[in-house]
Amino acid sequence: MTSEAAPTDSSPPKGIALAALDRTPLRIVLGRVTALSLPVVFENLMQTATLLVDALMIAQLPNNGALLAAVAMVGIAYWRLTNVAGATQFGVGAYVARRWGEDDGEGAGKALAHGMVLGVVSGGILLAAMYFVAPFLFRMLQGGGTAVDPVAQEQATEYFRIVLLALPCRMAMINVAAAMRAAGDTRTPLAVTVMMVVLNVILNSMLIYGKWGAPAMGMRGAAISTAICFTAGAAVLLLVAWRGVAPARFSSMQDQRLPSSDLPTVIRGWGTSIAETMVVLVKGVRDRPLPRQSAPLHMDRRGLRLWLPGVTPKILRVSGPALGEQILASIGFLPYFAMVGSFGTAVLAAHSATVRVESMAYMAGYAITAATAALVGQAMGAGRLPLAWRLFRINTWLAIAMLGGAGLMFMVIPEALLWLFRLEPEVAEIGYGLLAIVGIEQVFIATTMTLAGGLRGAGYTKAPFLAELCGTVIVRLGLGVFLAWGLGLGFWGLYWATVADWATRTTVLLIAVLRGKWQTTEV
């Protein structure tokens, strides 16, 4: 690594222009982002595959309409639940990234162990709370009233309650994996997730269809299989974390304090970034070997406490706004899902298939988000804030290129993308239209995810919370109701509201990055 050049001007440069002070070759920056991102892409694909495998295998059962609706509802509910319970992963990740950037392996190890404890506690609390409200939750997700399918509600409730039993293990796994990624190890969580998916396919074959001497239990078998896989995955990852991993360290130690930004300079810097990034991508990315820590990252038993002075307050301070963000997302998302469901089974089925397809594009966004969070946090810990600015702009363009390409596919070949779901003609036609709208919003999603990831890595979680409040609650729900029922656009209006939602979030987060307050956040 080469060090940054000091500014020769008596007046310091402002904002993103400070990225010019970072002399790390672009090939190395992109190479490190790629090395961290690719395993996360495949890990998220595998995470999605866990419930997708359940859906595809249950689809082979006779009279599967209500069963597939139940799987769709459980997928939505469990996803939102794990996001709420897993809010501490943002605090754990920011803390570990900062300590790892400071070359403080001991502090990172304590946070790694403490993250496991926080995950078990948060998972246990939500398990107790959600187990009893499951029937009411799935009634709401179907829109209530005459729209409720009692068979789907019953199946979803049973499936959900079984999978919930593994929630404490699942949350411990999420926090530990977040800590590993923050330190630069994205391969270990991927390997464990692949193991979970393979195990899920095997157990599903046994418990859904009754193969190899096991009883055929249908939906219940799929739920038991998923719960076992979540528990087994957590056990393996915790064992690996206890023994230790040795991720590469991206940034060298160098202190530099930066002033806030000004908009004209930022815009010029951002435009330069896309040009240089595209040149390097065409020529080829090269990931040069990086120096490793003197000691591996592993769980420090001193972190196995419910309250760890000096660590817990910082993690909770970062996690607090992230928890609020996830609660707001659930407040907005679940009623939104219920509004979609109120338009009937065909619309709900098309929506479910569309969400499944779109989740594939999210994988690239989540991967770049994770890489941005880890590298920005490490760069700040090492005092290399010019590098942090540079990562924001380079990674934003990468995300736009990837998700924008996926958006074009949604609009051009929706038939091929929805073919696997074997939708009825009426449902398929709705799905084609929904995918076209979803394709438009991918650029906003890419920008939002990357900027939010970098801000969380810096420990500045207030901005993503504000973006969630403005986008999901005010725009998605408020504008959605107006477009769907006020203007009579129906469920199409709900989808156009999501485009406005993501555009709003992009605007809020871009302003937050440009203001530069994240530079002074202490973690």
mmCIF file with all atom_site columns, N, CA, C and O in Angstrom, residues 318-336:
data_model
loop_
_atom_site.group_PDB
_atom_site.id
_atom_site.type_symbol
_atom_site.label_atom_id
_atom_site.label_alt_id
_atom_site.label_comp_id
_atom_site.label_asym_id
_atom_site.label_entity_id
_atom_site.label_seq_id
_atom_site.pdbx_PDB_ins_code
_atom_site.Cartn_x
_atom_site.Cartn_y
_atom_site.Cartn_z
_atom_site.occupancy
_atom_site.B_iso_or_equiv
_atom_site.pdbx_formal_charge
_atom_site.auth_seq_id
_atom_site.auth_comp_id
_atom_site.auth_asym_id
_atom_site.auth_atom_id
_atom_site.pdbx_PDB_model_num
ATOM 1  N N  . VAL A 1 318 ? -24.754 2.468  17.976 1.00 0.00 ? 318 VAL A N  1
ATOM 2  C CA . VAL A 1 318 ? -24.821 2.335  16.518 1.00 0.00 ? 318 VAL A CA 1
ATOM 3  C C  . VAL A 1 318 ? -26.044 1.528  16.104 1.00 0.00 ? 318 VAL A C  1
ATOM 4  O O  . VAL A 1 318 ? -26.702 1.821  15.105 1.00 0.00 ? 318 VAL A O  1
ATOM 5  N N  . SER A 1 319 ? -26.380 0.503  16.900 1.00 0.00 ? 319 SER A N  1
ATOM 6  C CA . SER A 1 319 ? -27.484 -0.390 16.546 1.00 0.00 ? 319 SER A CA 1
ATOM 7  C C  . SER A 1 319 ? -28.848 0.242  16.777 1.00 0.00 ? 319 SER A C  1
ATOM 8  O O  . SER A 1 319 ? -29.829 -0.182 16.150 1.00 0.00 ? 319 SER A O  1
ATOM 9  N N  . GLY A 1 320 ? -28.944 1.224  17.682 1.00 0.00 ? 320 GLY A N  1
ATOM 10 C CA . GLY A 1 320 ? -30.241 1.828  17.996 1.00 0.00 ? 320 GLY A CA 1
ATOM 11 C C  . GLY A 1 320 ? -30.961 2.382  16.779 1.00 0.00 ? 320 GLY A C  1
ATOM 12 O O  . GLY A 1 320 ? -32.096 1.975  16.480 1.00 0.00 ? 320 GLY A O  1
ATOM 13 N N  . PRO A 1 321 ? -30.329 3.319  16.044 1.00 0.00 ? 321 PRO A N  1
ATOM 14 C CA . PRO A 1 321 ? -30.993 3.803  14.823 1.00 0.00 ? 321 PRO A CA 1
ATOM 15 C C  . PRO A 1 321 ? -31.230 2.697  13.800 1.00 0.00 ? 321 PRO A C  1
ATOM 16 O O  . PRO A 1 321 ? -32.223 2.728  13.074 1.00 0.00 ? 321 PRO A O  1
ATOM 17 N N  . ALA A 1 322 ? -30.316 1.707  13.747 1.00 0.00 ? 322 ALA A N  1
ATOM 18 C CA . ALA A 1 322 ? -30.508 0.589  12.813 1.00 0.00 ? 322 ALA A CA 1
ATOM 19 C C  . ALA A 1 322 ? -31.735 -0.227 13.196 1.00 0.00 ? 322 ALA A C  1
ATOM 20 O O  . ALA A 1 322 ? -32.487 -0.684 12.328 1.00 0.00 ? 322 ALA A O  1
ATOM 21 N N  . LEU A 1 323 ? -31.962 -0.398 14.513 1.00 0.00 ? 323 LEU A N  1
ATOM 22 C CA . LEU A 1 323 ? -33.166 -1.094 14.970 1.00 0.00 ? 323 LEU A CA 1
ATOM 23 C C  . LEU A 1 323 ? -34.408 -0.297 14.585 1.00 0.00 ? 323 LEU A C  1
ATOM 24 O O  . LEU A 1 323 ? -35.397 -0.859 14.091 1.00 0.00 ? 323 LEU A O  1
ATOM 25 N N  . GLY A 1 324 ? -34.348 1.015  14.798 1.00 0.00 ? 324 GLY A N  1
ATOM 26 C CA . GLY A 1 324 ? -35.473 1.856  14.395 1.00 0.00 ? 324 GLY A CA 1
ATOM 27 C C  . GLY A 1 324 ? -35.729 1.770  12.905 1.00 0.00 ? 324 GLY A C  1
ATOM 28 O O  . GLY A 1 324 ? -36.883 1.740  12.454 1.00 0.00 ? 324 GLY A O  1
ATOM 29 N N  . GLU A 1 325 ? -34.642 1.709  12.130 1.00 0.00 ? 325 GLU A N  1
ATOM 30 C CA . GLU A 1 325 ? -34.771 1.587  10.673 1.00 0.00 ? 325 GLU A CA 1
ATOM 31 C C  . GLU A 1 325 ? -35.490 0.298  10.294 1.00 0.00 ? 325 GLU A C  1
ATOM 32 O O  . GLU A 1 325 ? -36.392 0.298  9.440  1.00 0.00 ? 325 GLU A O  1
ATOM 33 N N  . GLN A 1 326 ? -35.104 -0.807 10.930 1.00 0.00 ? 326 GLN A N  1
ATOM 34 C CA . GLN A 1 326 ? -35.716 -2.088 10.603 1.00 0.00 ? 326 GLN A CA 1
ATOM 35 C C  . GLN A 1 326 ? -37.171 -2.159 11.071 1.00 0.00 ? 326 GLN A C  1
ATOM 36 O O  . GLN A 1 326 ? -38.009 -2.771 10.404 1.00 0.00 ? 326 GLN A O  1
ATOM 37 N N  . ILE A 1 327 ? -37.469 -1.542 12.208 1.00 0.00 ? 327 ILE A N  1
ATOM 38 C CA . ILE A 1 327 ? -38.864 -1.494 12.669 1.00 0.00 ? 327 ILE A CA 1
ATOM 39 C C  . ILE A 1 327 ? -39.716 -0.686 11.700 1.00 0.00 ? 327 ILE A C  1
ATOM 40 O O  . ILE A 1 327 ? -40.828 -1.082 11.333 1.00 0.00 ? 327 ILE A O  1
ATOM 41 N N  . LEU A 1 328 ? -39.175 0.444  11.256 1.00 0.00 ? 328 LEU A N  1
ATOM 42 C CA . LEU A 1 328 ? -39.901 1.256  10.272 1.00 0.00 ? 328 LEU A CA 1
ATOM 43 C C  . LEU A 1 328 ? -40.104 0.476  8.978  1.00 0.00 ? 328 LEU A C  1
ATOM 44 O O  . LEU A 1 328 ? -41.172 0.555  8.356  1.00 0.00 ? 328 LEU A O  1
ATOM 45 N N  . ALA A 1 329 ? -39.065 -0.266 8.574  1.00 0.00 ? 329 ALA A N  1
ATOM 46 C CA . ALA A 1 329 ? -39.188 -1.056 7.355  1.00 0.00 ? 329 ALA A CA 1
ATOM 47 C C  . ALA A 1 329 ? -40.303 -2.091 7.494  1.00 0.00 ? 329 ALA A C  1
ATOM 48 O O  . ALA A 1 329 ? -41.075 -2.322 6.555  1.00 0.00 ? 329 ALA A O  1
ATOM 49 N N  . SER A 1 330 ? -40.402 -2.699 8.683  1.00 0.00 ? 330 SER A N  1
ATOM 50 C CA . SER A 1 330 ? -41.459 -3.678 8.912  1.00 0.00 ? 330 SER A CA 1
ATOM 51 C C  . SER A 1 330 ? -42.822 -3.013 8.969  1.00 0.00 ? 330 SER A C  1
ATOM 52 O O  . SER A 1 330 ? -43.803 -3.530 8.425  1.00 0.00 ? 330 SER A O  1
ATOM 53 N N  . ILE A 1 331 ? -42.876 -1.858 9.636  1.00 0.00 ? 331 ILE A N  1
ATOM 54 C CA . ILE A 1 331 ? -44.134 -1.118 9.713  1.00 0.00 ? 331 ILE A CA 1
ATOM 55 C C  . ILE A 1 331 ? -44.623 -0.756 8.311  1.00 0.00 ? 331 ILE A C  1
ATOM 56 O O  . ILE A 1 331 ? -45.816 -0.803 8.013  1.00 0.00 ? 331 ILE A O  1
ATOM 57 N N  . GLY A 1 332 ? -43.669 -0.407 7.452  1.00 0.00 ? 332 GLY A N  1
ATOM 58 C CA . GLY A 1 332 ? -44.055 -0.068 6.086  1.00 0.00 ? 332 GLY A CA 1
ATOM 59 C C  . GLY A 1 332 ? -44.273 -1.273 5.205  1.00 0.00 ? 332 GLY A C  1
ATOM 60 O O  . GLY A 1 332 ? -45.205 -1.313 4.405  1.00 0.00 ? 332 GLY A O  1
ATOM 61 N N  . PHE A 1 333 ? -43.425 -2.287 5.377  1.00 0.00 ? 333 PHE A N  1
ATOM 62 C CA . PHE A 1 333 ? -43.448 -3.411 4.447  1.00 0.00 ? 333 PHE A CA 1
ATOM 63 C C  . PHE A 1 333 ? -44.636 -4.338 4.662  1.00 0.00 ? 333 PHE A C  1
ATOM 64 O O  . PHE A 1 333 ? -45.294 -4.748 3.701  1.00 0.00 ? 333 PHE A O  1
ATOM 65 N N  . LEU A 1 334 ? -44.909 -4.692 5.911  1.00 0.00 ? 334 LEU A N  1
ATOM 66 C CA . LEU A 1 334 ? -45.989 -5.642 6.162  1.00 0.00 ? 334 LEU A CA 1
ATOM 67 C C  . LEU A 1 334 ? -47.361 -5.085 5.759  1.00 0.00 ? 334 LEU A C  1
ATOM 68 O O  . LEU A 1 334 ? -48.131 -5.781 5.100  1.00 0.00 ? 334 LEU A O  1
ATOM 69 N N  . PRO A 1 335 ? -47.691 -3.837 6.111  1.00 0.00 ? 335 PRO A N  1
ATOM 70 C CA . PRO A 1 335 ? -48.950 -3.290 5.603  1.00 0.00 ? 335 PRO A CA 1
ATOM 71 C C  . PRO A 1 335 ? -48.970 -3.183 4.074  1.00 0.00 ? 335 PRO A C  1
ATOM 72 O O  . PRO A 1 335 ? -50.010 -3.376 3.449  1.00 0.00 ? 335 PRO A O  1
ATOM 73 N N  . TYR A 1 336 ? -47.797 -2.891 3.497  1.00 0.00 ? 336 TYR A N  1
ATOM 74 C CA . TYR A 1 336 ? -47.723 -2.828 2.035  1.00 0.00 ? 336 TYR A CA 1
ATOM 75 C C  . TYR A 1 336 ? -48.051 -4.195 1.429  1.00 0.00 ? 336 TYR A C  1
ATOM 76 O O  . TYR A 1 336 ? -48.809 -4.302 0.462  1.00 0.00 ? 336 TYR A O  1
#
